Coordinates of C-alpha atoms and ligand atoms in Angstrom, one line a residue:
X185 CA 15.6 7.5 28.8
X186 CA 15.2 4.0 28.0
X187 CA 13.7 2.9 31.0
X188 CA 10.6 5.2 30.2
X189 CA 7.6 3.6 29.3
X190 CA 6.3 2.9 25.7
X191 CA 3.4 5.0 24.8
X192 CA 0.8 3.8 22.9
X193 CA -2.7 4.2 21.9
X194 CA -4.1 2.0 24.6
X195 CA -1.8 2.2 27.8
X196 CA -3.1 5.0 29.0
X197 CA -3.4 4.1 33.0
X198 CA 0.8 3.8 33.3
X199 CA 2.9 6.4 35.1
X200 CA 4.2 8.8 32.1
X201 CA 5.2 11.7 34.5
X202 CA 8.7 10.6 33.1
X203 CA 8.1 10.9 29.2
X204 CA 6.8 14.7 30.1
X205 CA 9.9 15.9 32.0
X206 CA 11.9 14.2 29.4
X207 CA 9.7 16.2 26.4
X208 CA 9.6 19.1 28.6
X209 CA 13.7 18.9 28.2
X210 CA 14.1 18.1 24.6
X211 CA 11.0 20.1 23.1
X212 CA 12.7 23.5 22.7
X213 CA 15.8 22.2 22.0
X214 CA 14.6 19.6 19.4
X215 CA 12.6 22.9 17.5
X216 CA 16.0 24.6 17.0
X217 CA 17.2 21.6 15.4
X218 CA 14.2 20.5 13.6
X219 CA 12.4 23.9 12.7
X220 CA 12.9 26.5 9.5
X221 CA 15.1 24.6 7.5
X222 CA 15.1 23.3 3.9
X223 CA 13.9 19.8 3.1
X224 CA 14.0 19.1 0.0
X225 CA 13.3 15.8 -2.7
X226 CA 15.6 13.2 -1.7
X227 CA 15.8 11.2 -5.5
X228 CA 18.4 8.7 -6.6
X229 CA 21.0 9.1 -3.3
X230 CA 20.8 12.8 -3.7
X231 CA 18.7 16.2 -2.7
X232 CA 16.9 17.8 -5.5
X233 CA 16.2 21.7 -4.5
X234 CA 14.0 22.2 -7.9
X235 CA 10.4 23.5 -7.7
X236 CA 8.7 26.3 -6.4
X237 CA 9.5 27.2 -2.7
X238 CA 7.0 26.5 -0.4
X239 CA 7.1 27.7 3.6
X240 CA 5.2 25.9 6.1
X241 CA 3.8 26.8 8.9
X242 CA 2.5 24.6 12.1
X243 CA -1.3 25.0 12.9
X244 CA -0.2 25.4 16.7
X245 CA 0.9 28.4 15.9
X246 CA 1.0 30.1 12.1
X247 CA 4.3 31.9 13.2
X248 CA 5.8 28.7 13.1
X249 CA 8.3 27.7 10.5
X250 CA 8.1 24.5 9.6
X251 CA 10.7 24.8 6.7
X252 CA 11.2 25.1 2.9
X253 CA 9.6 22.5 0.5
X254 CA 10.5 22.9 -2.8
X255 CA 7.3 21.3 -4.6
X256 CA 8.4 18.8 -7.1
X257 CA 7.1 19.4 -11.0
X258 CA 6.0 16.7 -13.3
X259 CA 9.4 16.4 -14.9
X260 CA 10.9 15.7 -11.6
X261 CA 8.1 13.5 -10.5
X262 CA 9.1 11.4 -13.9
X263 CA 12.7 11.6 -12.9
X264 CA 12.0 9.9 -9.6
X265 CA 9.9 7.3 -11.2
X266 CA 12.7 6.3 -13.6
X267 CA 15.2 6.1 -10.8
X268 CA 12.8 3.9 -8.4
X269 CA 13.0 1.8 -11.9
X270 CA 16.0 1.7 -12.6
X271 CA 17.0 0.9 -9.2
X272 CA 14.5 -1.9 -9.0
X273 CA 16.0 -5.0 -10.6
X274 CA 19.3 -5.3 -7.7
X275 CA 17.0 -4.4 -5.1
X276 CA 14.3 -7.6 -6.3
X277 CA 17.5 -9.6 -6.6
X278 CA 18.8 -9.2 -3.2
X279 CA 16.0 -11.3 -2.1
X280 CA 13.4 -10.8 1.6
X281 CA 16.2 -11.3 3.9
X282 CA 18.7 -8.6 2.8
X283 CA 15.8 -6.7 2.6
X284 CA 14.7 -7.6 6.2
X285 CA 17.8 -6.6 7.7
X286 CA 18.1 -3.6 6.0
X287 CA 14.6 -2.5 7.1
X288 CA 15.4 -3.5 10.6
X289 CA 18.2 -1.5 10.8
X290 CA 16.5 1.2 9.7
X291 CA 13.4 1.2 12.4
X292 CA 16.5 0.6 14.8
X293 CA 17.5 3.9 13.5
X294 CA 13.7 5.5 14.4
X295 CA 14.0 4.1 17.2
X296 CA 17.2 5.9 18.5
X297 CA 15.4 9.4 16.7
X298 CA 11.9 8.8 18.3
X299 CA 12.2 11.9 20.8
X300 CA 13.2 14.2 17.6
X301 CA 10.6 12.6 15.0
X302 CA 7.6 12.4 17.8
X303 CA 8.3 16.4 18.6
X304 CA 8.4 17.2 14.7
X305 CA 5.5 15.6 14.2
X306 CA 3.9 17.3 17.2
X307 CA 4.5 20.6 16.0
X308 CA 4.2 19.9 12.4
X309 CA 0.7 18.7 12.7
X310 CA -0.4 20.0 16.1
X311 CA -1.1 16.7 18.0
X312 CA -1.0 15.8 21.2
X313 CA 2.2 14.8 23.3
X314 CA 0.6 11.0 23.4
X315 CA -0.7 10.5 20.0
X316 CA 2.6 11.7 18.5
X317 CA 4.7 9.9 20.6
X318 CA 2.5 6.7 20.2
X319 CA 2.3 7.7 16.6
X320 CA 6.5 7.0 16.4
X321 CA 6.3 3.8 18.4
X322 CA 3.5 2.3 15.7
X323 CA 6.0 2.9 13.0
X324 CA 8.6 1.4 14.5
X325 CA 6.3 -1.6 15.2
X326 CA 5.1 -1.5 11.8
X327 CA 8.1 -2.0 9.9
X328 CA 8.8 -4.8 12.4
X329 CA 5.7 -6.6 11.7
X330 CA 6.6 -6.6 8.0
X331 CA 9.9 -7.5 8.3
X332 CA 8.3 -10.5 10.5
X333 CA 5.5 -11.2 8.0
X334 CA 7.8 -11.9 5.3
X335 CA 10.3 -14.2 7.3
X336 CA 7.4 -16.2 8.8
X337 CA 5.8 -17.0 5.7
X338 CA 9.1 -17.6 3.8
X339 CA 8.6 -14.6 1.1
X340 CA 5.0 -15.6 1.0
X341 CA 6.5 -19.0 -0.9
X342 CA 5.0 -22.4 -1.1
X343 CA 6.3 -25.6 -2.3
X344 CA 3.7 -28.2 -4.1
X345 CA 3.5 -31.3 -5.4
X346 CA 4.1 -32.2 -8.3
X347 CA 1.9 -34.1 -10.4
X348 CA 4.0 -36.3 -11.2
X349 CA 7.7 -37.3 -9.8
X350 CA 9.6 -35.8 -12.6
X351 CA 8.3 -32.8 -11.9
X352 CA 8.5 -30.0 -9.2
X353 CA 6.3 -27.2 -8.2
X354 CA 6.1 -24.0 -5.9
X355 CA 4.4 -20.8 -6.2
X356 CA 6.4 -17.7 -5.6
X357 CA 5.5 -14.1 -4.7
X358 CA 7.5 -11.3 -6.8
X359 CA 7.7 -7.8 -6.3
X360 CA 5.4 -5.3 -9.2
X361 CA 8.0 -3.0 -9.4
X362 CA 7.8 0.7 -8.9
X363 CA 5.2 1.5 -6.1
X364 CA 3.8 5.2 -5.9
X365 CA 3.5 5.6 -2.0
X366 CA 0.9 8.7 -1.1
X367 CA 0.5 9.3 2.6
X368 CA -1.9 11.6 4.5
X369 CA -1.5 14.4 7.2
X370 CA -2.7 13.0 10.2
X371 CA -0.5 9.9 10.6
X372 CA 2.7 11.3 8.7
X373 CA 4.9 8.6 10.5
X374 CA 3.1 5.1 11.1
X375 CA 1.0 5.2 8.2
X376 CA 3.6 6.5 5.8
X377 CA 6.6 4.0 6.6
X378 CA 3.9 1.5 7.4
X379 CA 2.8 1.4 3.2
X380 CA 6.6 2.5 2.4
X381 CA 8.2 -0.6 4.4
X382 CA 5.6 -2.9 3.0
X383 CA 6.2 -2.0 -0.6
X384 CA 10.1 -1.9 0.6
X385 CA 10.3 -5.7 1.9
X386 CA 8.3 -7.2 -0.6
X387 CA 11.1 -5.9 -3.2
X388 CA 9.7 -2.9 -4.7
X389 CA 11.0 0.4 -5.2
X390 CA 9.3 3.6 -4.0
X391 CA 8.6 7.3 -4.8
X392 CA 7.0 8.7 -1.9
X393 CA 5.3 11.3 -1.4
X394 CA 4.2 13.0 1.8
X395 CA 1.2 15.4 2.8
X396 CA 2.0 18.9 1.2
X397 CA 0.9 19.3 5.4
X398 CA 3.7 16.9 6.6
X399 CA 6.9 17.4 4.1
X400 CA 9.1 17.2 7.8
X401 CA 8.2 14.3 9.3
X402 CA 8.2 12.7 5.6
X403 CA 11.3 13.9 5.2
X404 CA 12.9 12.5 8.7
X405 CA 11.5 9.2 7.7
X406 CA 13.1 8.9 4.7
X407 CA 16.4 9.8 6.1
X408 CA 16.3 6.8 8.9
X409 CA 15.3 4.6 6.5
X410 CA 18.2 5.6 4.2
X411 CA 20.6 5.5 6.8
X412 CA 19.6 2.0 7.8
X413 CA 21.4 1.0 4.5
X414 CA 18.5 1.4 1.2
X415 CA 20.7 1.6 -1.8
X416 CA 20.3 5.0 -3.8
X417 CA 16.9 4.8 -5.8
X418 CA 15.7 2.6 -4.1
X419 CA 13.4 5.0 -1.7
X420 CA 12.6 8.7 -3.3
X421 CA 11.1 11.4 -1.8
X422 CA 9.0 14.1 -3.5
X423 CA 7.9 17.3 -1.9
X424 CA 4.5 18.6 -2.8
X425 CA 0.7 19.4 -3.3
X426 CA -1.8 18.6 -5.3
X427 CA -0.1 19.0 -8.7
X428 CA 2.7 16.8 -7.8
X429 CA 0.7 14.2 -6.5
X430 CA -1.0 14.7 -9.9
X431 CA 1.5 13.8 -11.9
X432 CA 2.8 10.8 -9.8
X433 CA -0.5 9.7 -10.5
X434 CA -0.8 10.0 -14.0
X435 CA 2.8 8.6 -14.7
X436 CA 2.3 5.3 -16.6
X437 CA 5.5 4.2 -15.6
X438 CA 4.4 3.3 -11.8
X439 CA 3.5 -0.1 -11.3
X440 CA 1.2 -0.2 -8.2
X441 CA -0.1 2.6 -5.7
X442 CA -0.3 2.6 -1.8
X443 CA -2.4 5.6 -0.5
X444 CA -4.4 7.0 2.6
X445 CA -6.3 9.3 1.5
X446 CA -9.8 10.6 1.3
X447 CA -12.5 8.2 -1.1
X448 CA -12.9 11.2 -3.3
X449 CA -8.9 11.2 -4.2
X450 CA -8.4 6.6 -3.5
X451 CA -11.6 6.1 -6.1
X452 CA -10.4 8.6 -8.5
X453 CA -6.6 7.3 -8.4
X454 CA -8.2 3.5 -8.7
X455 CA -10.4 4.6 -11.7
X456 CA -6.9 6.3 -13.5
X457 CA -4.9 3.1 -12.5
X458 CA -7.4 1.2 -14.6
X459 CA -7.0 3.2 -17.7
X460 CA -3.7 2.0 -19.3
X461 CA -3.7 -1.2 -20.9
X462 CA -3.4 -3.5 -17.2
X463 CA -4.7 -2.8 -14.0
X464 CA -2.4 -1.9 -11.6
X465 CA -2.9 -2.3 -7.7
X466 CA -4.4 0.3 -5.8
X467 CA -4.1 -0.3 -2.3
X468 CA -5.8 2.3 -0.9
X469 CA -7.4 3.0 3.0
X470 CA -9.8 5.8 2.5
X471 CA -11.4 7.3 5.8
X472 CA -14.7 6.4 7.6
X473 CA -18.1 7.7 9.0
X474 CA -17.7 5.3 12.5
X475 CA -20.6 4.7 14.6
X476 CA -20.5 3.2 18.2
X477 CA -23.2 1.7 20.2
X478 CA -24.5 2.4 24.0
X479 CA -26.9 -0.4 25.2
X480 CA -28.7 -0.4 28.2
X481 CA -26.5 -2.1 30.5
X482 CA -23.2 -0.3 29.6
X483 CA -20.6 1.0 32.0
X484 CA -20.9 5.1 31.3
X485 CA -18.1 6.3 32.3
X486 CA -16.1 3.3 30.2
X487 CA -18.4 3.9 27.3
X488 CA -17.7 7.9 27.8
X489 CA -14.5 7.7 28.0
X490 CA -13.8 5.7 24.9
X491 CA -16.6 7.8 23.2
X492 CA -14.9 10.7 23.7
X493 CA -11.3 9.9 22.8
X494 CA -12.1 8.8 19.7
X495 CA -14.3 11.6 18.7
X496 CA -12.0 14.2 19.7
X497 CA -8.5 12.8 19.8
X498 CA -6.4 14.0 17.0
X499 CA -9.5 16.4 17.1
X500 CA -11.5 13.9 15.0
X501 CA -8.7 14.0 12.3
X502 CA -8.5 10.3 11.8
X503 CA -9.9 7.8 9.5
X504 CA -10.7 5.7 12.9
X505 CA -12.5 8.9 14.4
X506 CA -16.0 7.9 15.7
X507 CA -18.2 10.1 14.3
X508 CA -21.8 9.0 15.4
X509 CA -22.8 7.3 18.6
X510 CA -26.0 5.7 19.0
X511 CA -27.3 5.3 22.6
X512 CA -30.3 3.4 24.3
X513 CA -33.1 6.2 24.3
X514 CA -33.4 4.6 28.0
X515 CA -29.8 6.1 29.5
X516 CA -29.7 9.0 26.7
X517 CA -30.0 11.4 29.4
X518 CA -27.5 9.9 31.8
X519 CA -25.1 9.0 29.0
X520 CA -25.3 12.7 27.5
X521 CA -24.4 13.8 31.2
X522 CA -20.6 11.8 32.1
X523 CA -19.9 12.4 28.1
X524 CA -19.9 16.1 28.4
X525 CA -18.3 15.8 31.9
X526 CA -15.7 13.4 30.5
X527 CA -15.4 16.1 27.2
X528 CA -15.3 18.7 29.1
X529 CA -12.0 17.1 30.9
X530 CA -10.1 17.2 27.6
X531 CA -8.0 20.0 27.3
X532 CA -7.4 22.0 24.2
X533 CA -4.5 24.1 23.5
X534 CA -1.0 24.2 22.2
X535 CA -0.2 20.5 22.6
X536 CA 3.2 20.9 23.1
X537 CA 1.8 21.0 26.5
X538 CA 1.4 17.9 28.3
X539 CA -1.8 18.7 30.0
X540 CA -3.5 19.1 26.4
X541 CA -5.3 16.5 24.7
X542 CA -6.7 18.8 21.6
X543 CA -4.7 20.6 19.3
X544 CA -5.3 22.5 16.8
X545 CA -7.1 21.7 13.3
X546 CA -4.8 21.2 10.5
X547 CA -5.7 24.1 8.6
X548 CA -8.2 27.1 7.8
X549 CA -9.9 24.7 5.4
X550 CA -11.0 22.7 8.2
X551 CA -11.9 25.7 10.5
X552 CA -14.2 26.4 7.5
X553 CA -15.4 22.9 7.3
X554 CA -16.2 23.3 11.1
X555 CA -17.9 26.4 11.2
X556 CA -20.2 25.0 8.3
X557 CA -21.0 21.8 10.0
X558 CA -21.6 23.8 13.4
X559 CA -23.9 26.2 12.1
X560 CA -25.9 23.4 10.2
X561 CA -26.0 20.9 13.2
X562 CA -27.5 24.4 14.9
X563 CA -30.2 24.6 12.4
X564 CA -31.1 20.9 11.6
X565 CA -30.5 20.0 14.9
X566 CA -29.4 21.1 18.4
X567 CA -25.7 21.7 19.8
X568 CA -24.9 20.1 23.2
X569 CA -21.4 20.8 23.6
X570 CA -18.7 23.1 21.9
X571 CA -19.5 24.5 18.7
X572 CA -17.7 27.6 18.7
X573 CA -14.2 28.7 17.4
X574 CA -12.1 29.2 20.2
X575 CA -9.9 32.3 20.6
X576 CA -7.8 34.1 22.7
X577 CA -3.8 34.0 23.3
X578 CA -2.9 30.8 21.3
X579 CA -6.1 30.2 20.2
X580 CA -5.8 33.3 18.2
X581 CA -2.4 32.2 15.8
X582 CA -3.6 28.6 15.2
X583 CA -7.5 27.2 13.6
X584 CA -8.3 25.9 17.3
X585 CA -12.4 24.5 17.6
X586 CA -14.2 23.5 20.5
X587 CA -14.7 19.5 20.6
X588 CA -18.4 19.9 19.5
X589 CA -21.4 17.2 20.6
X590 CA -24.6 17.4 18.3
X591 CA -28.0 15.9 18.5
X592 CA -31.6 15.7 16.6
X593 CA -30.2 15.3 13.2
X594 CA -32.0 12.9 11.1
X595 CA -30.3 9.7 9.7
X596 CA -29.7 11.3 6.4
X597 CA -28.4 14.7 7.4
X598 CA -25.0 14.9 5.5
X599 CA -23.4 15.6 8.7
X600 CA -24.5 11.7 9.5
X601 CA -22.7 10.7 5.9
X602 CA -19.9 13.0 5.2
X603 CA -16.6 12.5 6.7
X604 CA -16.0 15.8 8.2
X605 CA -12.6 15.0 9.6
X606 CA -13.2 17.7 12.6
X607 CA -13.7 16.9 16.3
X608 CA -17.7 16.4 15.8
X609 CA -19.8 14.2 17.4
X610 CA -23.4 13.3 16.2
X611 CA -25.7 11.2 19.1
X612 CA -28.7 9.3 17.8
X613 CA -31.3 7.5 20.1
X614 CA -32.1 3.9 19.8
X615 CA -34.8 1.6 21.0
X616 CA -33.8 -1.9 19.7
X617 CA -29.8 -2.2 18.4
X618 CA -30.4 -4.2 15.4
X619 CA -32.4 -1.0 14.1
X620 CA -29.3 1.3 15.0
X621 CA -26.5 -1.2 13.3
X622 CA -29.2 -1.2 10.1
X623 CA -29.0 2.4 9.9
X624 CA -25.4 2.6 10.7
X625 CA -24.9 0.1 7.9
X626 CA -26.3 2.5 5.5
X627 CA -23.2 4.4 5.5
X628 CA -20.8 4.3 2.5
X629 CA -18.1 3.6 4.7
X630 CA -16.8 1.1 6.6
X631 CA -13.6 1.4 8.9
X632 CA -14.1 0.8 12.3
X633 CA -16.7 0.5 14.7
X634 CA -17.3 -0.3 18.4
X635 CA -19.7 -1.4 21.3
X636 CA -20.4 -1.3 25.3
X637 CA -22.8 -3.7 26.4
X638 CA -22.9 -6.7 28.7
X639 CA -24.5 -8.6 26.8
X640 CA -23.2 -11.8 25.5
X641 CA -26.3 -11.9 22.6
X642 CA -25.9 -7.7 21.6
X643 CA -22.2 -8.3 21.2
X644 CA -22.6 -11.2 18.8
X645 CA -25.3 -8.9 17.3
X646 CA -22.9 -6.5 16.8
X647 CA -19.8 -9.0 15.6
X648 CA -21.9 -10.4 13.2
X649 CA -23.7 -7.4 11.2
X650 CA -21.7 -4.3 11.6
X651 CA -20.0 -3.9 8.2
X652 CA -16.7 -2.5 9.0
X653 CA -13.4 -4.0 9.2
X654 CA -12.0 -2.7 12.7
X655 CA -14.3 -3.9 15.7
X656 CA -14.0 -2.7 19.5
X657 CA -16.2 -3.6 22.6
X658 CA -15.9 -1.9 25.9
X659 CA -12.5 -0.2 25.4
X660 CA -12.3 2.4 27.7
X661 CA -9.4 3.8 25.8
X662 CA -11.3 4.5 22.7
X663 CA -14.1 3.3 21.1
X664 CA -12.9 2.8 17.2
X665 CA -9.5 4.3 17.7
X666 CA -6.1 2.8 18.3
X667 CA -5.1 -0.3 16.5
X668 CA -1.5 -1.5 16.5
X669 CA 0.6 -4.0 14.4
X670 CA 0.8 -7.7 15.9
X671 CA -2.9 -7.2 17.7
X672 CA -5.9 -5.6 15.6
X673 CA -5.4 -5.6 11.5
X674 CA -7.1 -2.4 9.8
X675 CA -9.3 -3.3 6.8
X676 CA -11.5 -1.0 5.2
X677 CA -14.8 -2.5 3.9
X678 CA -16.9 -0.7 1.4
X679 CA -16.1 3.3 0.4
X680 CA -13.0 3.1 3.0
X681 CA -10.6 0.7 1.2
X682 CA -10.5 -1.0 -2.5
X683 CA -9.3 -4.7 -1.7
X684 CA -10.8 -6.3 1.9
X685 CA -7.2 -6.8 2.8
X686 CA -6.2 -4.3 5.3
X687 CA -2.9 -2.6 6.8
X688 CA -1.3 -4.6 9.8
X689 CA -3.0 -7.9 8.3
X690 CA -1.2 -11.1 6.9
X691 CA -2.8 -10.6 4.0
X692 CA -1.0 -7.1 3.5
X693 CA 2.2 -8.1 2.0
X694 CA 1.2 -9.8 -0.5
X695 CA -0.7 -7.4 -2.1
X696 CA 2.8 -5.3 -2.8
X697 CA 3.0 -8.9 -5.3
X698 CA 2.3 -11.1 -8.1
X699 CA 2.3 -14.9 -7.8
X700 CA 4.6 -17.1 -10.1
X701 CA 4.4 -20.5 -10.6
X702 CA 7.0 -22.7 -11.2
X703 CA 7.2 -25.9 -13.0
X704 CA 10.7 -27.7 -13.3
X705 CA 11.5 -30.8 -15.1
X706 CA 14.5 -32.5 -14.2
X707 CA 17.5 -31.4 -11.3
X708 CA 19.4 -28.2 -13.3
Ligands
LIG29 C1 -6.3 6.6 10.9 O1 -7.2 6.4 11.7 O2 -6.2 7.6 10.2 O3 -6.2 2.8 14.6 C2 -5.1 5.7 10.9 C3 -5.8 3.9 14.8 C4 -4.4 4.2 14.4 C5 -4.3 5.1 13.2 C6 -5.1 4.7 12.0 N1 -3.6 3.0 14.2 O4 -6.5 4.8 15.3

């Protein structure tokens, strides 16, 4: 088992007939395990069972049981809060490296319950074998990132001079406090330890709470991370929705927030963060509205390929998702052609098979979402792939939609602004690139973004004006998908984060901290 090869988002040429007979073995065995059971709030060292009971069902297939989440109410929301606090000065005082070690342990502990985790979070949120197994070796390399951040830079510490030579100086970086972590659905593993173990090592404490959508994978997490040797309080867990990620928001007794989210839900928690008497951090990613680029002298099947996988992988249900793709008006036609022959390749179905590379939709809200955009595209514009809902056998006990391809909208059709969050595809015609980057640019967001050409001068072009904070050229393997700790960072400019410091970055850490300076007269 160990001599299988690491998936992730980028090695996708490698021999993984391995890794499928090894999750052909474990996958029904793991569900027993895993499936149907109660996962409650984890607060303080113990589980809390208050709250209305919740069952959750997996989109693959709504007879599913995913378990029992009690939802956590306001009082225990507060509860949690005070026990992160109370919890917080021993952990500050152990200092980066206790911390570090702890940490490592627990991703150590991940690693060992990768198989388990990366099925759960297969059938919890219906993706593919690939992305959820990658999904489980991010995390692990997240957490190992931080821990490495923190011991390269020394805690983020810096001796000075002093000004004069009875004096001595040095800045130091000190935890807030109590950090409110709120993760999303579509990356319950990597991008929930990735802010928890960030606000972890820097010293905080943590109430965390996962997508009402993913309350057993964000309850797995906890448990390695527990197990690797957290004190109690130190890490909480909260079960819930909408209401209890209410009133974690509203507590005034949280010092700093760490969220993935939707811009609606980051610029309305940054707006309430502001309203007590100090700001308090909001580090918040917030989704995209990607564009790519196809000039005249790109490889097609390379740019289709990476086209493609991002649009649809995850069916379109990442912030990273390309959503529009401008192409030279010159090789529209050809282009249109090995994209929907390279689309048309990517299996959907229940994803616990290994031949499937689109799973379900999350949820009947999104099926709606779909069906909307569909029938608008139709109307505004023409449908050159997909479309449809797709039924029959599975299709029929999950919210399965074709991967859908759309072209003729105009610039400023919604469907060209919105994030949809679906496996939709928008195609726009171009006849001089700097045109096309000035119209992508018009977009509120700014995640990622990516390129084919073989042009020295369009890719500088391209470097130099897009306004987004991930940047691709010529991946075959996606086109504005797939960044990993240690080789891209993952900023959000304008409506898709609040602070120009992005995940997997150096700068990162330090935003879980407040600088202190110190100024020392004398040798006590
Ligand atoms: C997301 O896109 O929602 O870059 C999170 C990627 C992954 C996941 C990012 N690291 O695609």
């Amino acid at each position: 088992m160990n001599d299988l090869p690491r998936v992730t988002y980028s090695n996708t040429g490698e021999d993984f007939s391995g890794v499928h007979a090894h999750l052909d073995a474990i996958i029904p065995d793991a569900e027993a395990r895993l499936l149907a059971k109660s996962r409650p709030a984890f607060i303080g060292g113990r589980d809390r069972t208050d709250g209305n009971l919740v069952v959750a069902r997996s989109p693959i297939d709504f007879d599913i049981v995913l378990g029992e989440f009690p939802q956590a109410n306001a009082a225990l929301v507060d509860e949690a809060v005070k026990t992160a606090r109370a919890a917080f000065p021993a952990w500050r005082d152990k200092g980066w490296a206790h911390r570090v070690d702890t940490l490592r342990r627990g991703a150590d502990i991940l690693e060992v319950r990768k198989w388990d985790v990366s099925v759960a979070c297969l059938i919890e949120v219906g993706k593919s074998r690939f992305e959820a197994v990658g999904e489980v070796e991010e995390a692990i390399d997240l957490i190992r990132h931080y821990c490495s951040e923190i011991e390269r830079t020394d805690g983020f510490s810096e001796k000075r001079p002093g000004a004069s030579s009875a004096e001595r100086c040095a800045v130091v970086m000190r935890p807030y406090g109590v950090f409110a972590v709120i993760a999303p659905f579509n990356f319950p593993v990597a991008l929930s330890l990735g802010m928890v173990s960030a606000a972890l090592v820097a010293g905080n404490t943590v109430v965390f709470k996962p997508s009402d959508a993913a309350g057993l994978t964000g309850r797995l997490v906890v448990e390695a991370l527990v197990e690797g040797g957290l004190p109690d309080g130190v890490l909480n867990l909260i079960q819930g929705g909408r209401e209890t990620g209410k009133a974690l928001v509203v507590n005034p007794h949280v010092d700093g927030f760490a969220l993935t989210g939707s811009n609606a839900v980051g610029m309305s928690i940054l707006r309430s963060a502001a309203s007590s008497h100090a700001m308090r951090p909001v580090l918040a990613e917030m989704g995209g509205k990607n564009s790519a680029f196809v000039t005249p002298g790109a490889d097609l099947s390379v740019a289709a390929s990476g086209v493609a996988r991002s649009a649809f992988g995850l069916s379109g249900q990442k912030c990273s998702a390309l959503s529009k793709v401008y192409v030279a008006r010159d090789i529209m036609n050809d282009f249109l052609g090995v994209l929907a022959d390279t689309t048309n390749k990517l299996l959907a179905g229940d994803p616990r098979r290994q031949d499937v590379f689109i799973g379900p939709v999350i949820n009947r809200a999104a099926l709606d979402r779909f069906t909307l955009a569909a029938a608008e595209a139709g109307t505004a514009g023409s449908i050159v792939l997909g479309g449809k809902q797709l039924t029959g056998e599975v299709f029929d006990r999950g919210p399965y939609v074709e991967a859908t391809i759309v072209a003729g909208l105009p610039a400023e059709h919604r469907i060209n602004c919105d994030e949809l969050f679906l496996p939709f595809l928008s195609v726009l015609p171009f006849d001089v690139l700097e045109d096309a980057i000035t119209d992508a640019n018009l977009c509120a967001y700014g995640l990622t973004s990516g390129i084919y050409t073989q042009d020295k001068a369009e890719l500088d072009r391209f470097l130099n004006t897009i306004e987004a904070g991930v940047l691709y050229a010529n991946r075959a393997s996606g086109a504005t998908t797939g960044a990993w700790p240690g080789f891209q960072t993952f900023c959000g400019w304008k409506g898709s984060g609040t602070t120009g410091k992005g995940g997997l970055g150096s700068w990162y850490l330090p935003q879980f901290m407040r600088e202190q300076s110190h100024t020392i007269f004398g040798s006590p």
